[in-house]
Structures are given as structure tokens and as C-alpha cells.
Short mmCIF file of C-alpha atoms in Angstrom, two decimals:
data_model
loop_
_atom_site.label_atom_id
_atom_site.label_comp_id
_atom_site.label_asym_id
_atom_site.label_seq_id
_atom_site.Cartn_x
_atom_site.Cartn_y
_atom_site.Cartn_z
CA UNK A 148 6.31 19.20 -33.45
CA UNK A 149 8.97 18.06 -35.90
CA UNK A 150 9.39 20.55 -38.74
CA UNK A 151 12.77 19.70 -40.22
CA UNK A 152 15.31 16.96 -40.93
CA UNK A 153 19.06 17.53 -41.06
CA UNK A 154 21.23 14.84 -42.62
CA UNK A 155 24.93 14.22 -42.42
CA UNK A 156 26.40 13.31 -45.82
CA UNK A 157 29.51 11.11 -45.83
CA UNK A 158 28.74 7.68 -44.47
CA UNK A 159 25.05 8.50 -44.00
CA UNK A 160 23.52 9.43 -47.36
CA UNK A 161 26.31 7.75 -49.31
CA UNK A 162 28.69 5.47 -47.46
CA UNK A 163 31.95 7.06 -48.50
CA UNK A 164 33.45 6.26 -45.08
CA UNK A 165 33.73 2.50 -45.51
CA UNK A 166 35.52 2.81 -48.90
CA UNK A 167 37.89 5.37 -47.35
CA UNK A 168 38.81 2.95 -44.58
CA UNK A 169 39.33 0.09 -47.02
CA UNK A 170 41.40 2.37 -49.28
CA UNK A 171 43.64 3.38 -46.39
CA UNK A 172 43.92 -0.25 -45.32
CA UNK A 173 45.04 -1.28 -48.82
CA UNK A 174 47.76 1.34 -48.94
CA UNK A 175 48.92 0.77 -45.35
CA UNK A 176 49.24 -2.97 -46.00
CA UNK A 177 51.12 -2.28 -49.23
CA UNK A 178 53.80 -0.63 -47.11
CA UNK A 179 53.67 -3.35 -44.43
CA UNK A 180 51.59 -1.53 -41.82
CA UNK A 181 48.12 -1.92 -40.31
CA UNK A 182 45.47 0.73 -39.60
CA UNK A 183 43.19 -0.42 -36.77
CA UNK A 184 39.61 0.83 -37.03
CA UNK A 185 39.83 2.12 -33.46
CA UNK A 186 42.62 4.45 -34.59
CA UNK A 187 41.02 5.49 -37.87
CA UNK A 188 37.73 6.25 -36.09
CA UNK A 189 39.30 9.39 -34.63
CA UNK A 190 38.98 11.17 -37.99
CA UNK A 191 35.56 9.87 -39.09
CA UNK A 192 33.12 12.74 -39.52
CA UNK A 193 35.65 15.43 -38.62
CA UNK A 194 39.05 16.84 -39.63
CA UNK A 195 42.47 15.18 -39.45
CA UNK A 196 43.39 17.30 -36.40
CA UNK A 197 43.53 14.36 -33.96
CA UNK A 198 44.67 11.73 -36.46
CA UNK A 199 45.89 12.19 -40.03
CA UNK A 200 46.04 8.80 -41.79
CA UNK A 201 48.09 10.19 -44.69
CA UNK A 202 50.76 11.79 -42.50
CA UNK A 203 50.79 8.82 -40.14
CA UNK A 204 51.67 6.34 -42.89
CA UNK A 205 54.09 8.72 -44.58
CA UNK A 206 56.01 9.06 -41.33
CA UNK A 207 56.07 5.30 -40.64
CA UNK A 208 57.03 4.34 -44.19
CA UNK A 209 59.44 7.19 -44.79
CA UNK A 210 57.56 8.20 -47.93
CA UNK A 211 56.46 11.67 -49.06
CA UNK A 212 52.94 12.42 -47.85
CA UNK A 213 51.92 13.52 -51.36
CA UNK A 214 52.71 10.01 -52.65
CA UNK A 215 50.60 8.41 -49.89
CA UNK A 216 47.75 10.85 -50.52
CA UNK A 217 47.73 10.11 -54.24
CA UNK A 218 47.74 6.32 -53.68
CA UNK A 219 44.92 6.48 -51.11
CA UNK A 220 42.75 8.70 -53.30
CA UNK A 221 43.27 6.41 -56.27
CA UNK A 222 42.24 3.38 -54.21
CA UNK A 223 39.21 5.23 -52.85
CA UNK A 224 38.07 6.35 -56.32
CA UNK A 225 38.13 2.75 -57.53
CA UNK A 226 36.02 1.59 -54.59
CA UNK A 227 33.58 4.50 -55.00
CA UNK A 228 32.64 3.41 -58.53
CA UNK A 229 30.30 0.82 -57.01
CA UNK A 230 28.78 3.02 -54.29
CA UNK A 231 25.10 3.98 -54.32
CA UNK A 232 22.74 5.78 -51.95
CA UNK A 233 22.32 3.95 -48.67
CA UNK A 234 19.11 1.97 -48.29
CA UNK A 235 16.03 4.05 -47.50
CA UNK A 236 17.62 7.46 -48.06
CA UNK A 237 15.59 8.39 -51.13
CA UNK A 238 12.37 7.14 -49.51
CA UNK A 239 13.00 9.40 -46.49
CA UNK A 240 13.67 12.41 -48.71
CA UNK A 241 10.51 11.84 -50.75
CA UNK A 242 8.43 11.34 -47.61
CA UNK A 243 9.91 14.46 -45.99
CA UNK A 244 8.72 16.56 -48.92
CA UNK A 245 5.31 14.91 -48.87
CA UNK A 246 5.03 15.86 -45.20
CA UNK A 247 6.16 19.45 -45.97
CA UNK A 248 9.24 19.11 -43.78
CA UNK A 249 12.27 21.30 -44.35
CA UNK A 250 15.40 19.33 -45.22
CA UNK A 251 19.05 20.20 -44.81
CA UNK A 252 22.56 18.82 -44.78
CA UNK A 253 25.19 19.49 -42.10
CA UNK A 254 28.51 18.04 -43.24
CA UNK A 255 32.15 18.37 -42.22
CA UNK A 256 33.09 17.87 -45.88
CA UNK A 257 33.46 20.66 -48.43
CA UNK A 258 30.63 21.72 -50.74
CA UNK A 259 32.67 20.90 -53.84
CA UNK A 260 32.79 17.24 -52.74
CA UNK A 261 29.11 16.97 -51.81
CA UNK A 262 27.34 18.79 -54.65
CA UNK A 263 28.46 16.52 -57.53
CA UNK A 264 27.48 13.38 -55.63
CA UNK A 265 24.05 14.78 -54.76
CA UNK A 266 23.45 15.70 -58.39
CA UNK A 267 24.84 12.39 -59.69
CA UNK A 268 22.30 10.55 -57.52
CA UNK A 269 19.50 13.01 -58.41
CA UNK A 270 18.76 14.13 -54.84
CA UNK A 271 20.22 17.66 -54.82
CA UNK A 272 16.75 19.21 -55.25
CA UNK A 273 15.48 17.79 -51.95
CA UNK A 274 17.66 20.04 -49.78
CA UNK A 275 16.66 23.49 -48.59
CA UNK A 276 20.10 24.22 -47.13
CA UNK A 277 23.53 22.60 -47.34
CA UNK A 278 25.94 23.62 -44.58
CA UNK A 279 29.52 22.46 -45.11
CA UNK A 280 33.07 22.94 -43.84
CA UNK A 281 33.41 25.97 -46.13
CA UNK A 282 31.07 28.11 -44.00
CA UNK A 283 32.13 27.37 -40.41
CA UNK A 284 35.14 27.98 -38.21
CA UNK A 285 34.91 24.50 -36.67
CA UNK A 286 33.44 21.27 -38.01
CA UNK A 287 31.98 18.38 -36.03
CA UNK A 288 32.09 17.50 -33.14
CA UNK A 289 31.60 21.26 -32.73
CA UNK A 290 27.86 22.04 -33.14
CA UNK A 291 28.36 25.06 -35.46
CA UNK A 292 27.27 23.22 -38.62
CA UNK A 293 24.02 22.22 -36.98
CA UNK A 294 23.48 25.67 -35.49
CA UNK A 295 23.81 27.17 -38.97
CA UNK A 296 21.49 24.55 -40.47
CA UNK A 297 18.81 25.26 -37.87
CA UNK A 298 19.09 28.99 -38.50
CA UNK A 299 18.81 28.51 -42.27
CA UNK A 300 15.77 26.26 -41.85
CA UNK A 301 14.27 28.65 -39.26
CA UNK A 302 13.57 25.95 -36.67
CA UNK A 303 14.64 25.17 -33.12
CA UNK A 304 16.71 22.10 -32.27
CA UNK A 305 13.73 20.43 -30.60
CA UNK A 306 11.78 20.79 -33.86
CA UNK A 307 14.39 18.94 -35.92
CA UNK A 308 15.70 15.41 -36.30
CA UNK A 309 19.32 14.79 -37.25
CA UNK A 310 20.50 11.64 -38.98
CA UNK A 311 24.12 10.72 -38.27
CA UNK A 312 26.46 7.79 -38.77
CA UNK A 313 29.56 8.99 -36.87
CA UNK A 314 30.30 9.69 -33.23
CA UNK A 315 31.63 13.16 -34.06
CA UNK A 316 28.44 13.98 -35.94
CA UNK A 317 26.23 12.57 -33.21
CA UNK A 318 28.07 14.67 -30.61
CA UNK A 319 27.59 17.81 -32.72
CA UNK A 320 23.88 17.20 -33.28
CA UNK A 321 23.16 16.57 -29.61
CA UNK A 322 25.16 19.65 -28.59
CA UNK A 323 22.97 21.74 -30.93
CA UNK A 324 19.84 20.36 -29.29
CA UNK A 325 18.49 18.18 -32.11
CA UNK A 326 16.82 14.83 -31.76
CA UNK A 327 19.33 12.34 -33.14
CA UNK A 328 18.78 9.14 -35.09
CA UNK A 329 21.98 7.15 -35.48
CA UNK A 330 22.29 5.10 -38.68
CA UNK A 331 25.81 3.66 -38.45
CA UNK A 332 27.64 2.11 -41.36
CA UNK A 333 30.13 -0.75 -41.48
CA UNK A 334 33.00 1.25 -39.97
CA UNK A 335 30.97 3.19 -37.36
CA UNK A 336 28.57 0.59 -35.99
CA UNK A 337 30.92 -0.34 -33.13
CA UNK A 338 31.33 3.24 -31.85
CA UNK A 339 29.82 4.13 -28.44
CA UNK A 340 26.73 6.18 -29.30
CA UNK A 341 25.52 7.06 -25.80
CA UNK A 342 22.07 8.58 -25.27
CA UNK A 343 20.92 8.41 -28.89
CA UNK A 344 17.21 8.91 -29.43
CA UNK A 345 16.93 6.06 -31.93
CA UNK A 346 19.31 3.73 -33.74
CA UNK A 347 18.59 2.04 -37.09
CA UNK A 348 20.74 -0.29 -39.16
CA UNK A 349 19.44 1.57 -42.23
CA UNK A 350 16.63 3.97 -43.08
CA UNK A 351 14.78 1.08 -44.69
CA UNK A 352 14.24 -0.36 -41.19
CA UNK A 353 11.46 2.06 -40.29
CA UNK A 354 9.26 4.51 -42.25
CA UNK A 355 10.01 8.18 -41.63
CA UNK A 356 6.53 8.83 -40.27
CA UNK A 357 7.09 6.17 -37.62
CA UNK A 358 10.45 7.68 -36.69
CA UNK A 359 8.74 11.04 -36.18
CA UNK A 360 6.08 9.49 -33.97
CA UNK A 361 8.70 7.72 -31.86
CA UNK A 362 10.73 10.87 -31.34
CA UNK A 363 7.93 13.40 -30.90
CA UNK A 364 4.85 11.43 -29.95
CA UNK A 365 2.93 13.01 -32.84
CA UNK A 366 2.91 13.07 -36.64
CA UNK A 367 4.57 15.84 -38.59
#
């Protein structure tokens, strides 16, 4: 029986990922370079270990990485001014509480980034645990964030549903044994999500209760 939900944050609750890609694109093009989505996808939902878009452009353009970082963050901040919760997110959170489900976040981002955005959008109070990059040795695709979330919520992987938008997050959730609903955004919808349990274009596609029935065969 499903007892808990664990949400990713960036790109899933609030689509910060698409503005980041557009911000990087703007700055890359300003210097006469392109950033293919297939290349950028390597760092979606994880660290810059495999691909660092700041360092990559700085090296190509012969510019100090601090200058590139500042320009990209300025472009991203401007794009973020128009960003709201993704469709259906608040409905799922309200329904989860009505069904007495435990609710958590497992995010590769830092807590200092996530907390203000949760509070700004008045959804901080829905979460029973928030596991972030600050508390683990390895972020996604490593399953440690999800393992910690399950432990904090006191449930097994089979009793929880994860909601993810990125391939790295999906890989982490499946490795930790959770049921996984993929809700891709504009920059992740073309990624190869193999063996997902369910895929939605947004959480407004299907009521949470129906998702639970599809994944468990019973109501919460």
C-alpha cells in the first residue's frame, strides 16, 4: 500500500531547469557558441562532474569562469521572475495530505536554494522531510537522497511513489526501489526514461488517487 510520496524539486515542482538551459543558451550565443540540449542534459538533476556548462564556455571563449557564471546567473534570475509552480503540483500536495500520505523532497540542489522557493510559493508546510545535497555524500543518480528520504518517512521503497523530471533523478529513484512517475519538462521530455511506472505531461493530467490506483492496484 502506498504510504508516501517523494518529489524532486528543480524541474518538477518548479521548472527551474528550462530557464537554466535558456540562460546558458543566451550566454553561449553571446560569445558565438552553441549548447546542444543533448550535451547540457548530462548535468540535469545532478552535479557538474560530467559536464560543467560554466567551465566549458569559459574555456572555449577564453573568458574567466567567474564572468561566465555571473552572466548565466543574471540571465537565469531574469527568466525565473515569471516562473510558477508546475501544473497540478499544489493539487497533488493537498490531496496527499487529505489521504494522510507522508510527503518528502529528494533533491540534488542545496537546501538554501529550495527553502525560499517553497516558502515563496506557500508549499513548504506540506513536506515532512527535505533531503538535499547538503546531507549526502553523492547526489543523483546515486540513490542516497532517496534512501535518506525513505528512512526519514519510515517507509519502504515499495510503499512510496517518486515524482521525477530528469533521467538522473529517475535512475536514483528506481535504484532505491521506489515506484517512479516521470513528469518531464521542456528540456527533459526527450530523454530515454526506460522502465518508468507511469509518465505524465503534467500532474494535472491525472488525479493523485488515480495514479496511486494505477501503481498499486489499491487506494491509499
